[in-house]
Every structure is written in C-alpha cells, then in structure tokens.
Tab-separated table of C-alpha atoms in Angstrom:
chain	number	residue	atom	x	y	z
Z	155	MET	CA	149.877	64.946	81.488
Z	156	ASN	CA	151.674	67.782	83.253
Z	157	ILE	CA	154.916	67.137	85.130
Z	158	ARG	CA	154.899	69.020	88.396
Z	159	LEU	CA	158.245	70.488	89.477
Z	160	GLY	CA	157.074	71.848	92.825
Z	161	THR	CA	156.299	75.030	94.772
Z	162	PHE	CA	159.004	77.659	95.122
Z	163	LEU	CA	159.581	80.786	97.203
Z	164	PHE	CA	160.918	83.906	95.488
Z	165	GLY	CA	161.427	87.574	96.291
Z	166	ASP	CA	161.532	89.240	99.714
Z	167	ASP	CA	157.808	89.129	100.568
Z	168	ASP	CA	157.099	85.397	100.833
Z	169	ASN	CA	155.846	85.097	97.280
Z	170	TYR	CA	155.264	81.562	95.996
Z	171	VAL	CA	154.945	80.044	92.539
Z	172	THR	CA	154.137	76.597	91.248
Z	173	ALA	CA	156.066	75.248	88.274
Z	174	SER	CA	155.305	72.406	85.891
Z	175	ILE	CA	156.218	71.187	82.427
Z	176	GLU	CA	153.465	70.709	79.872
Z	177	PRO	CA	154.279	68.433	76.934
Z	178	VAL	CA	153.224	70.159	73.710
Z	179	LYS	CA	153.012	67.086	71.497
Z	180	PRO	CA	153.627	63.339	71.734
Z	181	ALA	CA	157.296	62.673	72.208
Z	182	PHE	CA	159.159	60.751	69.529
Z	183	ARG	CA	162.329	58.718	69.410
Z	184	GLU	CA	165.110	59.930	67.142
Z	185	SER	CA	167.115	57.521	64.997
Z	186	ILE	CA	169.880	57.628	67.625
Z	187	GLY	CA	167.420	56.468	70.294
Z	188	ARG	CA	166.889	59.752	72.147
Z	189	VAL	CA	163.340	60.617	73.175
Z	190	VAL	CA	162.497	64.212	72.233
Z	191	ASP	CA	159.796	66.580	73.462
Z	192	GLY	CA	160.611	70.195	74.294
Z	193	GLY	CA	157.511	70.862	76.376
Z	194	ARG	CA	156.532	74.218	77.841
Z	195	LEU	CA	157.310	75.555	81.296
Z	196	ARG	CA	154.279	76.899	83.203
Z	197	VAL	CA	154.937	79.156	86.210
Z	198	GLN	CA	152.011	80.518	88.248
Z	199	THR	CA	151.778	82.604	91.402
Z	200	ILE	CA	149.897	81.239	94.412
Z	201	ASP	CA	147.311	83.438	96.162
Z	202	ALA	CA	149.017	86.639	95.094
Z	203	GLU	CA	147.948	89.765	96.988
Z	204	PRO	CA	146.207	92.433	94.861
Z	205	GLU	CA	149.263	94.654	95.093
Z	206	GLY	CA	151.733	91.781	94.737
Z	207	PRO	CA	153.066	89.963	91.686
Z	208	ALA	CA	150.502	87.943	89.756
Z	209	PHE	CA	151.302	86.024	86.604
Z	210	ASP	CA	150.701	82.820	84.719
Z	211	LEU	CA	153.606	82.239	82.353
Z	212	LEU	CA	153.598	79.536	79.705
Z	213	LEU	CA	157.118	79.547	78.310
Z	214	GLU	CA	158.884	77.962	75.387
Z	215	ASN	CA	162.625	77.375	75.442
Z	216	THR	CA	163.597	80.751	73.941
Z	217	SER	CA	165.838	83.599	75.088
Z	218	GLU	CA	162.852	85.985	75.190
Z	219	ASP	CA	160.991	83.623	77.501
Z	220	ARG	CA	164.075	83.292	79.711
Z	221	TRP	CA	164.034	87.058	80.161
Z	222	LYS	CA	160.328	86.973	81.043
Z	223	LEU	CA	160.963	84.273	83.625
Z	224	THR	CA	163.912	86.130	85.155
Z	225	ALA	CA	161.905	89.350	85.386
Z	226	ALA	CA	159.049	87.501	87.096
Z	227	VAL	CA	160.832	85.358	89.690
Z	228	GLY	CA	164.421	86.611	89.843
Z	229	ALA	CA	167.640	85.219	88.428
Z	230	LYS	CA	168.240	82.399	90.961
Z	231	LEU	CA	164.857	80.683	90.652
Z	232	ALA	CA	164.669	81.377	86.916
Z	233	ARG	CA	168.005	79.624	86.417
Z	234	HIS	CA	166.850	76.580	88.419
Z	235	LEU	CA	163.554	76.242	86.523
Z	236	ALA	CA	165.286	76.780	83.180
Z	237	GLU	CA	167.755	73.988	83.985
Z	238	GLU	CA	164.870	71.606	84.756
Z	239	HIS	CA	163.203	72.619	81.496
Z	240	ASP	CA	166.450	72.037	79.592
Z	241	ARG	CA	166.814	68.568	81.105
Z	242	TYR	CA	163.309	67.673	80.025
Z	243	ALA	CA	163.903	69.032	76.531
Z	244	ARG	CA	167.035	66.882	76.155
Z	245	GLN	CA	165.380	63.709	77.418
Z	246	PRO	CA	161.798	63.754	78.756
Z	247	PHE	CA	160.892	62.258	82.107
Z	248	PHE	CA	157.534	61.639	83.723
Z	249	MET	CA	158.531	62.126	87.362
Z	250	ALA	CA	161.648	62.703	89.465
Z	251	PHE	CA	162.807	62.753	93.056
Z	252	GLU	CA	165.841	63.359	95.234
Z	253	HIS	CA	167.842	60.308	96.317
Z	254	GLU	CA	170.573	60.135	98.965
Z	255	GLN	CA	172.963	58.072	96.859
Z	256	PHE	CA	172.093	58.978	93.273
Z	257	GLY	CA	171.050	62.622	93.639
Z	258	ARG	CA	168.214	63.633	91.336
Z	259	LEU	CA	166.637	60.523	89.822
Z	260	TYR	CA	164.550	60.864	86.663
Z	261	PHE	CA	161.925	58.280	85.717
Z	262	GLU	CA	162.008	57.956	81.934
Z	263	PRO	CA	159.518	56.451	79.456
Z	264	VAL	CA	160.065	52.789	78.673
Z	265	SER	CA	159.415	51.562	75.143
Z	266	PRO	CA	157.572	48.322	74.302
Z	267	ALA	CA	160.916	46.882	73.087
Z	268	GLN	CA	162.494	47.588	76.474
Z	269	GLN	CA	159.519	46.001	78.204
Z	270	GLN	CA	160.053	42.847	76.128
Z	271	GLU	CA	163.634	42.806	77.417
Z	272	GLY	CA	162.315	42.748	80.980
Z	273	ILE	CA	162.826	46.436	81.787
Z	274	ALA	CA	159.750	47.888	83.461
Z	275	PHE	CA	161.185	51.195	84.699
Z	276	SER	CA	164.219	53.190	83.633
Z	277	LEU	CA	165.807	55.722	85.991
Z	278	SER	CA	168.807	57.952	85.445
Z	279	THR	CA	170.697	60.852	86.974
Z	280	ARG	CA	171.743	63.723	84.717
Z	281	PRO	CA	174.494	65.742	86.398
Z	282	ALA	CA	176.327	68.570	84.684
Z	283	ASP	CA	179.328	66.273	84.165
Z	284	PRO	CA	178.241	63.357	81.943
Z	285	LYS	CA	181.061	61.225	83.361
Z	286	THR	CA	179.268	61.020	86.718
Z	287	ALA	CA	175.872	60.024	85.269
Z	288	GLN	CA	174.297	56.856	86.599
Z	289	SER	CA	171.308	54.779	85.579
Z	290	LEU	CA	169.097	52.134	87.130
Z	291	THR	CA	166.661	49.675	85.625
Z	292	ILE	CA	163.910	47.930	87.564
Z	293	GLY	CA	162.282	44.834	86.170
Z	294	SER	CA	158.886	44.734	87.848
Z	295	GLN	CA	156.326	46.723	89.796
Z	296	GLU	CA	157.204	44.631	92.869
Z	297	ASP	CA	160.883	45.610	92.536
Z	298	LEU	CA	159.858	49.234	92.188
Z	299	GLU	CA	157.707	48.981	95.306
Z	300	ALA	CA	160.670	47.579	97.277
Z	301	PHE	CA	162.917	50.345	95.917
Z	302	LEU	CA	160.464	53.083	96.909
Z	303	ILE	CA	159.826	51.677	100.375
Z	304	ALA	CA	163.536	51.283	101.077
Z	305	ASN	CA	164.261	54.844	100.070
Z	306	ARG	CA	161.382	56.294	102.058
Z	307	LEU	CA	162.847	54.584	105.114
Z	308	ASN	CA	166.129	56.383	104.403
Z	309	GLY	CA	164.211	59.603	104.903
Z	310	GLY	CA	165.853	61.829	102.315
Z	311	VAL	CA	163.329	61.668	99.502
Z	312	ARG	CA	161.508	64.701	98.112
Z	313	TRP	CA	158.934	63.684	95.537
Z	314	MET	CA	157.976	65.709	92.513
Z	315	PRO	CA	154.995	63.771	91.126
Z	316	ASN	CA	153.606	64.488	87.712
Z	317	GLN	CA	149.967	64.297	88.849
Z	318	PRO	CA	148.259	65.401	92.099
Z	319	GLU	CA	147.034	61.898	92.962
Z	320	LEU	CA	150.632	60.645	93.026
Z	321	ALA	CA	151.383	62.898	95.994
Z	322	ALA	CA	148.840	61.022	98.098
Z	323	ALA	CA	149.750	57.627	96.644
Z	324	VAL	CA	153.384	58.068	97.647
Z	325	HIS	CA	152.566	57.182	101.278
Z	326	GLN	CA	150.422	54.141	100.599
Z	327	GLY	CA	152.759	51.205	100.064
Z	328	LYS	CA	151.833	49.327	96.914
Z	329	ASP	CA	149.722	52.202	95.628
Z	330	ASP	CA	152.750	54.394	95.007
Z	331	ALA	CA	154.374	51.791	92.750
Z	332	LEU	CA	151.051	51.377	90.951
Z	333	ALA	CA	150.786	55.154	90.509
Z	334	VAL	CA	154.288	55.320	89.020
Z	335	ALA	CA	153.455	52.399	86.743
Z	336	ASN	CA	150.292	54.131	85.565
Z	337	ALA	CA	152.215	57.354	84.929
Z	338	GLN	CA	154.816	55.428	82.930
Z	339	ARG	CA	152.110	53.777	80.815
Z	340	GLU	CA	150.333	57.096	80.246
Z	341	TYR	CA	153.522	58.788	79.097
Z	342	ALA	CA	154.725	55.873	76.978
Z	343	ALA	CA	151.348	55.658	75.251
Z	344	GLY	CA	151.974	59.084	73.710
Z	345	VAL	CA	155.477	58.289	72.464
Z	346	ILE	CA	155.902	57.385	68.798
Z	347	TRP	CA	158.149	54.406	69.442
Z	348	ASP	CA	158.265	53.192	65.831
Z	349	PHE	CA	160.105	56.294	64.645
Z	350	ASP	CA	163.250	54.345	63.662
Z	351	ALA	CA	161.264	51.761	61.703
Z	352	ARG	CA	159.383	54.445	59.796
Z	353	MET	CA	162.639	56.221	58.959
Z	354	GLU	CA	164.078	52.941	57.661
Z	355	GLU	CA	160.980	52.374	55.502
Z	356	ALA	CA	161.317	55.896	54.093
Z	357	ALA	CA	164.984	55.313	53.283
Z	358	GLU	CA	164.173	52.023	51.504
Z	359	PHE	CA	161.429	53.724	49.527
Z	360	GLU	CA	163.761	56.517	48.425
Z	361	SER	CA	166.445	54.001	47.388
Z	362	ASP	CA	163.922	52.150	45.216
Z	363	VAL	CA	162.732	55.285	43.406
C-alpha cells in the first residue's frame, strides 16, 4: 500500500512530480509503543518532455539520497518531501489531510487492543513544536463519516489519499468513511502488534536460562 503525498510543481518550466511513500516491510511496535517503518520516498516526473527532466527516484532516508532529491527537484521541494518522509519514519500514517483547526492531520494505524477500547480511528497533528501537538480519536465509522462531512462543508480540506480509489470516494458520503476504514484495516493488518508480548517472552526465557 503506497501513501500518496500529492503532485508538486518544481523548477521554472512547469515541471511536475508525483510523490509517495512506499512501506518497505510490515511496521512493528517498539516496546515503548511507537510504530516504526522507515519506508521509501518515490518521486517521479509527469509527462516530462524529451529535453526536460525525467527521473524515477526511490529514496531511502540517507544523506546521499537527500542530495539526489535536491538535485532533481530543488532545495525547497526536496526539503518539504524530506520532512514528510521523516514524519512517516518517526510514526507511520496511512493517510493525511489539511484541517482548518488542527492543521495537518495524520490518520494512524489502530491496534486490535485500541479497537477493544472503543477507538476505531486515531488522528494526530505533528508540528515542529511537540508542545502544540494535538490528537483526536473517533470511535466508529459513523462518527468518522460525520467528521469528514462536517470538515468538507468547512471547505478547507486538501486530501492526500493513500490509494487512487480514495480520491473518488472522498466525495461520496458514506463511501469515504468506508474507504478510510478499509485503508486503516489494510495498514493495521501488516503491523506486528504483538511485538511487546514477544519481547516479554524473550526476556522471561533469558531469565530462566
């Protein structure tokens, strides 16, 4: 499942690129509860002219790759895409959008334990200053539907869906909440949620040896 970041203009000749994050392995939960998956950043040109820039970059989170990205799209766009990649590496998300009140909202994977506690969807903002971070939890698909409809009516939402079909579903009432729910389930299915339990078992085994 690729997480689409959007289409971006760069350079002086109306050049466009698409950017997305490709998970490289199932995410796992550390003993402190943080979900981890570095992913790779894919940046591709759109309909590049024969004499114009043409590239398809698949980048890890390394300084060499940062230089490649900067050389390809310029410092401003490279910095923006690198920041999105860094956010994902610190705590993966499966989709995100702009919100009038909360700023950038990230939909995060929800574990089976959280679901048992009545949390269906977890959303958070991740500003540069951790003191201003906010989070939201939504308990059902119906609540999510109401949240999405209310914010569409506010008019300031720019979606960044993780799959192409979500872009169409966003305008179809209940279908958009269903699409988000399906994306959440698809992402969560690849997360190794029993990481803590397995670490505890390993520690008990070592103490008995």
